[in-house]
Amino acid sequence: MVISADAEACDGDRNATPDYLNALAAELDQLKKMEPKLNSTNPEILAAVGLNELTTLNEELDMVVAYYETKNECLRESLRREKRWLEERKGVLSAVTDQVETVRLQKQTEKSKLLDMKRKIKKMKDYQATLVATLSDLLEEHFPPPAPEPGKKTAGRKKTTSDDPELDLLPLSQVLELLTNKTLDTPHDPYVTTDDRFWPPYVEMLLRYGIATRHSEDHTKIRLESLD
């Protein structure tokens, strides 16, 4: 009975182990069935034979121990590799989780900023509407549109905007609103073209007090004066 102490590979050892154990079991059964025969009754010879058998058995047991130590070392190495792989995967999972959390927080921050900006814009629009309404009332009170001249009315003529052009003149509040909207909507081209609806005294007053300015090449165009 010979056992190889050098294990070539863990996978090969796994396949050889059942066969080896089966062989040992079969040999044990045979030994149980065999009747011991003494070749000699000399105590010294019997002691030598027993010592030889024990030595052989000890060598075989040493080979079995060496085999399982090799196999255990293979298993320990495999376990170490699995642990390293698990640690690496944990590190990757942690990094991905942190990245996802960072992106989520960034989205929440951007959403909060957007909502805050929308609230501020609405507040500014409401404030602007209040200012425009107040300014309109103020201008209506202190700078009313020109009244039609009684001498221009003739008997039998209908009071329509086409019959009396002065009724189509823009109030000062609308003139300022047009100039403001033009500046905000198209800052690259803030000029408004004046026509018959713009009452000349209004235009001259805006120019005189530096509220508006004329186009350098087209005197029919005006814009709000820059506040820089």
PDB file of C-alpha atoms in Angstrom:
ATOM      1  CA  MET A   1       0.000   0.000   0.000  1.00  0.00           C
ATOM      2  CA  VAL A   2       1.666   3.223  -1.255  1.00  0.00           C
ATOM      3  CA  ILE A   3       0.388   6.822  -0.818  1.00  0.00           C
ATOM      4  CA  SER A   4       1.932   9.777  -2.642  1.00  0.00           C
ATOM      5  CA  ALA A   5       2.655  12.631  -0.188  1.00  0.00           C
ATOM      6  CA  ASP A   6       3.057  15.303  -2.863  1.00  0.00           C
ATOM      7  CA  ALA A   7      -0.353  16.693  -3.931  1.00  0.00           C
ATOM      8  CA  GLU A   8      -0.136  17.970  -7.486  1.00  0.00           C
ATOM      9  CA  ALA A   9      -3.190  20.251  -7.308  1.00  0.00           C
ATOM     10  CA  CYS A  10      -6.192  20.899  -5.126  1.00  0.00           C
ATOM     11  CA  ASP A  11      -8.680  19.936  -7.821  1.00  0.00           C
ATOM     12  CA  GLY A  12      -6.880  16.665  -8.520  1.00  0.00           C
ATOM     13  CA  ASP A  13      -6.751  15.886  -4.816  1.00  0.00           C
ATOM     14  CA  ARG A  14     -10.485  16.353  -4.507  1.00  0.00           C
ATOM     15  CA  ASN A  15     -11.071  13.697  -7.159  1.00  0.00           C
ATOM     16  CA  ALA A  16      -8.443  11.285  -5.675  1.00  0.00           C
ATOM     17  CA  THR A  17      -9.659  11.442  -2.064  1.00  0.00           C
ATOM     18  CA  PRO A  18     -12.821   9.289  -2.423  1.00  0.00           C
ATOM     19  CA  ASP A  19     -10.900   6.621  -4.364  1.00  0.00           C
ATOM     20  CA  TYR A  20      -8.155   6.545  -1.777  1.00  0.00           C
ATOM     21  CA  LEU A  21     -10.583   6.226   1.105  1.00  0.00           C
ATOM     22  CA  ASN A  22     -12.479   3.506  -0.711  1.00  0.00           C
ATOM     23  CA  ALA A  23      -9.225   1.625  -1.251  1.00  0.00           C
ATOM     24  CA  LEU A  24      -8.366   1.907   2.435  1.00  0.00           C
ATOM     25  CA  ALA A  25     -11.815   0.699   3.416  1.00  0.00           C
ATOM     26  CA  ALA A  26     -11.566  -2.285   1.066  1.00  0.00           C
ATOM     27  CA  GLU A  27      -8.130  -3.185   2.369  1.00  0.00           C
ATOM     28  CA  LEU A  28      -9.375  -2.889   5.941  1.00  0.00           C
ATOM     29  CA  ASP A  29     -12.227  -5.272   5.175  1.00  0.00           C
ATOM     30  CA  GLN A  30      -9.783  -7.744   3.690  1.00  0.00           C
ATOM     31  CA  LEU A  31      -7.541  -7.494   6.732  1.00  0.00           C
ATOM     32  CA  LYS A  32     -10.502  -8.148   9.006  1.00  0.00           C
ATOM     33  CA  LYS A  33     -11.357 -11.307   7.062  1.00  0.00           C
ATOM     34  CA  MET A  34      -7.800 -12.584   7.074  1.00  0.00           C
ATOM     35  CA  GLU A  35      -6.728 -14.832   9.880  1.00  0.00           C
ATOM     36  CA  PRO A  36      -3.367 -13.808  11.265  1.00  0.00           C
ATOM     37  CA  LYS A  37      -0.635 -16.349  10.611  1.00  0.00           C
ATOM     38  CA  LEU A  38       2.485 -16.256  12.632  1.00  0.00           C
ATOM     39  CA  ASN A  39       5.594 -17.091  10.675  1.00  0.00           C
ATOM     40  CA  SER A  40       7.487 -17.555  13.882  1.00  0.00           C
ATOM     41  CA  THR A  41       6.953 -17.759  17.587  1.00  0.00           C
ATOM     42  CA  ASN A  42      10.240 -16.076  18.337  1.00  0.00           C
ATOM     43  CA  PRO A  43       9.505 -12.942  20.373  1.00  0.00           C
ATOM     44  CA  GLU A  44      12.321 -11.007  18.755  1.00  0.00           C
ATOM     45  CA  ILE A  45      11.067 -11.804  15.262  1.00  0.00           C
ATOM     46  CA  LEU A  46       7.516 -10.918  16.249  1.00  0.00           C
ATOM     47  CA  ALA A  47       8.726  -7.636  17.750  1.00  0.00           C
ATOM     48  CA  ALA A  48      10.671  -6.828  14.585  1.00  0.00           C
ATOM     49  CA  VAL A  49       7.665  -7.624  12.386  1.00  0.00           C
ATOM     50  CA  GLY A  50       5.396  -5.526  14.604  1.00  0.00           C
ATOM     51  CA  LEU A  51       7.850  -2.660  14.563  1.00  0.00           C
ATOM     52  CA  ASN A  52       8.037  -2.852  10.781  1.00  0.00           C
ATOM     53  CA  GLU A  53       4.255  -2.814  10.500  1.00  0.00           C
ATOM     54  CA  LEU A  54       4.019   0.142  12.864  1.00  0.00           C
ATOM     55  CA  THR A  55       6.708   1.987  10.942  1.00  0.00           C
ATOM     56  CA  THR A  56       4.885   1.372   7.665  1.00  0.00           C
ATOM     57  CA  LEU A  57       1.588   2.469   9.195  1.00  0.00           C
ATOM     58  CA  ASN A  58       3.228   5.577  10.653  1.00  0.00           C
ATOM     59  CA  GLU A  59       4.681   6.481   7.249  1.00  0.00           C
ATOM     60  CA  GLU A  60       1.291   6.033   5.623  1.00  0.00           C
ATOM     61  CA  LEU A  61      -0.347   8.195   8.297  1.00  0.00           C
ATOM     62  CA  ASP A  62       2.344  10.852   7.791  1.00  0.00           C
ATOM     63  CA  MET A  63       1.536  10.872   4.084  1.00  0.00           C
ATOM     64  CA  VAL A  64      -2.177  11.207   4.844  1.00  0.00           C
ATOM     65  CA  VAL A  65      -1.460  14.110   7.213  1.00  0.00           C
ATOM     66  CA  ALA A  66       0.775  15.767   4.603  1.00  0.00           C
ATOM     67  CA  TYR A  67      -1.943  15.308   1.997  1.00  0.00           C
ATOM     68  CA  TYR A  68      -4.608  16.965   4.133  1.00  0.00           C
ATOM     69  CA  GLU A  69      -2.235  19.734   5.206  1.00  0.00           C
ATOM     70  CA  THR A  70      -1.619  20.505   1.530  1.00  0.00           C
ATOM     71  CA  LYS A  71      -5.333  20.396   0.856  1.00  0.00           C
ATOM     72  CA  ASN A  72      -6.066  22.667   3.813  1.00  0.00           C
ATOM     73  CA  GLU A  73      -3.429  25.128   2.605  1.00  0.00           C
ATOM     74  CA  CYS A  74      -5.117  25.190  -0.803  1.00  0.00           C
ATOM     75  CA  LEU A  75      -8.445  25.841   0.868  1.00  0.00           C
ATOM     76  CA  ARG A  76      -6.946  28.583   3.028  1.00  0.00           C
ATOM     77  CA  GLU A  77      -5.424  30.246  -0.059  1.00  0.00           C
ATOM     78  CA  SER A  78      -8.761  30.007  -1.853  1.00  0.00           C
ATOM     79  CA  LEU A  79     -10.455  31.529   1.189  1.00  0.00           C
ATOM     80  CA  ARG A  80      -7.929  34.380   1.229  1.00  0.00           C
ATOM     81  CA  ARG A  81      -8.614  35.073  -2.464  1.00  0.00           C
ATOM     82  CA  GLU A  82     -12.350  35.058  -1.850  1.00  0.00           C
ATOM     83  CA  LYS A  83     -11.922  37.475   1.057  1.00  0.00           C
ATOM     84  CA  ARG A  84      -9.804  39.820  -1.083  1.00  0.00           C
ATOM     85  CA  TRP A  85     -12.399  39.648  -3.859  1.00  0.00           C
ATOM     86  CA  LEU A  86     -15.157  40.379  -1.344  1.00  0.00           C
ATOM     87  CA  GLU A  87     -13.250  43.366   0.078  1.00  0.00           C
ATOM     88  CA  GLU A  88     -12.684  44.721  -3.425  1.00  0.00           C
ATOM     89  CA  ARG A  89     -16.366  44.376  -4.244  1.00  0.00           C
ATOM     90  CA  LYS A  90     -17.285  46.061  -0.971  1.00  0.00           C
ATOM     91  CA  GLY A  91     -14.969  48.941  -1.880  1.00  0.00           C
ATOM     92  CA  VAL A  92     -16.539  49.251  -5.335  1.00  0.00           C
ATOM     93  CA  LEU A  93     -20.042  49.118  -3.853  1.00  0.00           C
ATOM     94  CA  SER A  94     -19.136  51.769  -1.274  1.00  0.00           C
ATOM     95  CA  ALA A  95     -17.673  54.044  -3.966  1.00  0.00           C
ATOM     96  CA  VAL A  96     -20.734  53.628  -6.192  1.00  0.00           C
ATOM     97  CA  THR A  97     -23.059  54.238  -3.240  1.00  0.00           C
ATOM     98  CA  ASP A  98     -21.179  57.416  -2.326  1.00  0.00           C
ATOM     99  CA  GLN A  99     -21.328  58.603  -5.933  1.00  0.00           C
ATOM    100  CA  VAL A 100     -25.066  57.942  -6.144  1.00  0.00           C
ATOM    101  CA  GLU A 101     -25.614  59.809  -2.873  1.00  0.00           C
ATOM    102  CA  THR A 102     -23.507  62.724  -4.132  1.00  0.00           C
ATOM    103  CA  VAL A 103     -25.511  62.906  -7.362  1.00  0.00           C
ATOM    104  CA  ARG A 104     -28.775  62.720  -5.399  1.00  0.00           C
ATOM    105  CA  LEU A 105     -27.707  65.556  -3.105  1.00  0.00           C
ATOM    106  CA  GLN A 106     -26.574  67.623  -6.099  1.00  0.00           C
ATOM    107  CA  LYS A 107     -29.945  67.125  -7.767  1.00  0.00           C
ATOM    108  CA  GLN A 108     -31.737  68.113  -4.569  1.00  0.00           C
ATOM    109  CA  THR A 109     -29.515  71.184  -4.252  1.00  0.00           C
ATOM    110  CA  GLU A 110     -30.095  72.171  -7.883  1.00  0.00           C
ATOM    111  CA  LYS A 111     -33.835  71.624  -7.479  1.00  0.00           C
ATOM    112  CA  SER A 112     -33.863  73.747  -4.316  1.00  0.00           C
ATOM    113  CA  LYS A 113     -31.920  76.492  -6.078  1.00  0.00           C
ATOM    114  CA  LEU A 114     -34.319  76.360  -9.028  1.00  0.00           C
ATOM    115  CA  LEU A 115     -37.373  76.584  -6.779  1.00  0.00           C
ATOM    116  CA  ASP A 116     -35.777  79.430  -4.829  1.00  0.00           C
ATOM    117  CA  MET A 117     -34.995  81.263  -8.066  1.00  0.00           C
ATOM    118  CA  LYS A 118     -38.574  80.771  -9.284  1.00  0.00           C
ATOM    119  CA  ARG A 119     -39.886  82.205  -6.007  1.00  0.00           C
ATOM    120  CA  LYS A 120     -37.580  85.198  -6.311  1.00  0.00           C
ATOM    121  CA  ILE A 121     -38.598  85.766  -9.942  1.00  0.00           C
ATOM    122  CA  LYS A 122     -42.283  85.621  -9.001  1.00  0.00           C
ATOM    123  CA  LYS A 123     -41.660  88.012  -6.125  1.00  0.00           C
ATOM    124  CA  MET A 124     -39.839  90.422  -8.435  1.00  0.00           C
ATOM    125  CA  LYS A 125     -42.610  90.181 -11.031  1.00  0.00           C
ATOM    126  CA  ASP A 126     -45.232  90.911  -8.385  1.00  0.00           C
ATOM    127  CA  TYR A 127     -43.158  93.826  -7.128  1.00  0.00           C
ATOM    128  CA  GLN A 128     -42.679  95.081 -10.685  1.00  0.00           C
ATOM    129  CA  ALA A 129     -46.411  94.869 -11.337  1.00  0.00           C
ATOM    130  CA  THR A 130     -47.055  96.867  -8.169  1.00  0.00           C
ATOM    131  CA  LEU A 131     -44.506  99.491  -9.192  1.00  0.00           C
ATOM    132  CA  VAL A 132     -45.943  99.717 -12.703  1.00  0.00           C
ATOM    133  CA  ALA A 133     -49.464 100.135 -11.337  1.00  0.00           C
ATOM    134  CA  THR A 134     -48.308 102.790  -8.855  1.00  0.00           C
ATOM    135  CA  LEU A 135     -46.297 104.606 -11.519  1.00  0.00           C
ATOM    136  CA  SER A 136     -49.230 104.445 -13.915  1.00  0.00           C
ATOM    137  CA  ASP A 137     -51.531 106.027 -11.328  1.00  0.00           C
ATOM    138  CA  LEU A 138     -48.917 108.663 -10.513  1.00  0.00           C
ATOM    139  CA  LEU A 139     -48.361 109.555 -14.154  1.00  0.00           C
ATOM    140  CA  GLU A 140     -52.089 109.546 -14.839  1.00  0.00           C
ATOM    141  CA  GLU A 141     -52.553 112.046 -12.019  1.00  0.00           C
ATOM    142  CA  HIS A 142     -49.624 114.378 -12.723  1.00  0.00           C
ATOM    143  CA  PHE A 143     -49.159 113.844 -16.477  1.00  0.00           C
ATOM    144  CA  PRO A 144     -52.639 113.269 -17.922  1.00  0.00           C
ATOM    145  CA  PRO A 145     -52.959 112.708 -21.660  1.00  0.00           C
ATOM    146  CA  PRO A 146     -53.830 115.801 -23.692  1.00  0.00           C
ATOM    147  CA  ALA A 147     -57.506 116.629 -23.894  1.00  0.00           C
ATOM    148  CA  PRO A 148     -59.029 117.081 -27.358  1.00  0.00           C
ATOM    149  CA  GLU A 149     -59.405 120.698 -28.455  1.00  0.00           C
ATOM    150  CA  PRO A 150     -63.074 121.772 -28.477  1.00  0.00           C
ATOM    151  CA  GLY A 151     -62.527 123.829 -31.634  1.00  0.00           C
ATOM    152  CA  LYS A 152     -61.671 120.717 -33.623  1.00  0.00           C
ATOM    153  CA  LYS A 153     -65.068 119.146 -33.108  1.00  0.00           C
ATOM    154  CA  THR A 154     -67.560 119.734 -35.896  1.00  0.00           C
ATOM    155  CA  ALA A 155     -71.260 119.146 -35.804  1.00  0.00           C
ATOM    156  CA  GLY A 156     -72.463 115.881 -37.206  1.00  0.00           C
ATOM    157  CA  ARG A 157     -69.049 114.100 -36.875  1.00  0.00           C
ATOM    158  CA  LYS A 158     -68.855 110.863 -34.911  1.00  0.00           C
ATOM    159  CA  LYS A 159     -66.434 110.668 -31.962  1.00  0.00           C
ATOM    160  CA  THR A 160     -64.193 107.881 -33.147  1.00  0.00           C
ATOM    161  CA  THR A 161     -60.468 107.394 -32.938  1.00  0.00           C
ATOM    162  CA  SER A 162     -60.213 107.784 -36.697  1.00  0.00           C
ATOM    163  CA  ASP A 163     -62.076 111.133 -36.577  1.00  0.00           C
ATOM    164  CA  ASP A 164     -60.044 112.452 -33.638  1.00  0.00           C
ATOM    165  CA  PRO A 165     -56.419 111.255 -33.751  1.00  0.00           C
ATOM    166  CA  GLU A 166     -55.607 112.879 -30.415  1.00  0.00           C
ATOM    167  CA  LEU A 167     -57.710 110.253 -28.664  1.00  0.00           C
ATOM    168  CA  ASP A 168     -55.177 107.621 -29.825  1.00  0.00           C
ATOM    169  CA  LEU A 169     -52.213 109.227 -28.078  1.00  0.00           C
ATOM    170  CA  LEU A 170     -50.422 106.940 -25.662  1.00  0.00           C
ATOM    171  CA  PRO A 171     -50.406 107.979 -22.015  1.00  0.00           C
ATOM    172  CA  LEU A 172     -46.974 108.549 -20.510  1.00  0.00           C
ATOM    173  CA  SER A 173     -47.228 105.340 -18.469  1.00  0.00           C
ATOM    174  CA  GLN A 174     -47.625 103.259 -21.636  1.00  0.00           C
ATOM    175  CA  VAL A 175     -44.712 105.044 -23.284  1.00  0.00           C
ATOM    176  CA  LEU A 176     -42.479 104.174 -20.337  1.00  0.00           C
ATOM    177  CA  GLU A 177     -43.813 100.612 -20.302  1.00  0.00           C
ATOM    178  CA  LEU A 178     -43.009 100.186 -24.001  1.00  0.00           C
ATOM    179  CA  LEU A 179     -39.476 101.480 -23.473  1.00  0.00           C
ATOM    180  CA  THR A 180     -38.955  99.251 -20.419  1.00  0.00           C
ATOM    181  CA  ASN A 181     -40.280  96.090 -22.081  1.00  0.00           C
ATOM    182  CA  LYS A 182     -38.180  96.733 -25.167  1.00  0.00           C
ATOM    183  CA  THR A 183     -35.051  97.105 -23.050  1.00  0.00           C
ATOM    184  CA  LEU A 184     -35.770  93.892 -21.133  1.00  0.00           C
ATOM    185  CA  ASP A 185     -36.929  91.780 -24.088  1.00  0.00           C
ATOM    186  CA  THR A 186     -34.265  92.807 -26.615  1.00  0.00           C
ATOM    187  CA  PRO A 187     -31.361  94.427 -24.766  1.00  0.00           C
ATOM    188  CA  HIS A 188     -29.273  94.216 -27.954  1.00  0.00           C
ATOM    189  CA  ASP A 189     -31.854  96.429 -29.713  1.00  0.00           C
ATOM    190  CA  PRO A 190     -33.606  98.572 -27.066  1.00  0.00           C
ATOM    191  CA  TYR A 191     -34.905 101.277 -29.422  1.00  0.00           C
ATOM    192  CA  VAL A 192     -38.614 101.938 -29.914  1.00  0.00           C
ATOM    193  CA  THR A 193     -39.789 103.615 -33.086  1.00  0.00           C
ATOM    194  CA  THR A 194     -42.012 106.593 -32.301  1.00  0.00           C
ATOM    195  CA  ASP A 195     -45.078 107.321 -34.403  1.00  0.00           C
ATOM    196  CA  ASP A 196     -48.169 109.535 -34.232  1.00  0.00           C
ATOM    197  CA  ARG A 197     -49.281 107.832 -31.013  1.00  0.00           C
ATOM    198  CA  PHE A 198     -46.315 109.314 -29.118  1.00  0.00           C
ATOM    199  CA  TRP A 199     -47.233 112.820 -27.947  1.00  0.00           C
ATOM    200  CA  PRO A 200     -44.204 115.053 -28.752  1.00  0.00           C
ATOM    201  CA  PRO A 201     -44.233 116.884 -25.375  1.00  0.00           C
ATOM    202  CA  TYR A 202     -43.925 113.513 -23.612  1.00  0.00           C
ATOM    203  CA  VAL A 203     -40.979 112.502 -25.795  1.00  0.00           C
ATOM    204  CA  GLU A 204     -39.258 115.864 -25.335  1.00  0.00           C
ATOM    205  CA  MET A 205     -39.720 115.690 -21.575  1.00  0.00           C
ATOM    206  CA  LEU A 206     -38.165 112.199 -21.405  1.00  0.00           C
ATOM    207  CA  LEU A 207     -35.223 113.387 -23.506  1.00  0.00           C
ATOM    208  CA  ARG A 208     -34.769 116.606 -21.543  1.00  0.00           C
ATOM    209  CA  TYR A 209     -34.596 114.907 -18.149  1.00  0.00           C
ATOM    210  CA  GLY A 210     -32.253 112.131 -19.331  1.00  0.00           C
ATOM    211  CA  ILE A 211     -34.826 109.352 -19.012  1.00  0.00           C
ATOM    212  CA  ALA A 212     -34.609 108.482 -22.710  1.00  0.00           C
ATOM    213  CA  THR A 213     -32.199 109.136 -25.553  1.00  0.00           C
ATOM    214  CA  ARG A 214     -32.523 109.244 -29.336  1.00  0.00           C
ATOM    215  CA  HIS A 215     -30.857 106.952 -31.817  1.00  0.00           C
ATOM    216  CA  SER A 216     -27.700 108.512 -33.217  1.00  0.00           C
ATOM    217  CA  GLU A 217     -28.771 107.870 -36.832  1.00  0.00           C
ATOM    218  CA  ASP A 218     -32.571 107.690 -36.672  1.00  0.00           C
ATOM    219  CA  HIS A 219     -34.281 110.472 -34.691  1.00  0.00           C
ATOM    220  CA  THR A 220     -37.613 108.586 -34.750  1.00  0.00           C
ATOM    221  CA  LYS A 221     -36.166 105.917 -32.446  1.00  0.00           C
ATOM    222  CA  ILE A 222     -35.716 106.346 -28.703  1.00  0.00           C
ATOM    223  CA  ARG A 223     -34.671 104.084 -25.843  1.00  0.00           C
ATOM    224  CA  LEU A 224     -34.307 104.265 -22.091  1.00  0.00           C
ATOM    225  CA  GLU A 225     -31.105 105.909 -20.968  1.00  0.00           C
ATOM    226  CA  SER A 226     -28.565 103.465 -19.564  1.00  0.00           C
ATOM    227  CA  LEU A 227     -28.239 103.534 -15.787  1.00  0.00           C
ATOM    228  CA  ASP A 228     -24.512 102.654 -15.831  1.00  0.00           C
TER     229      ASP A 228
END
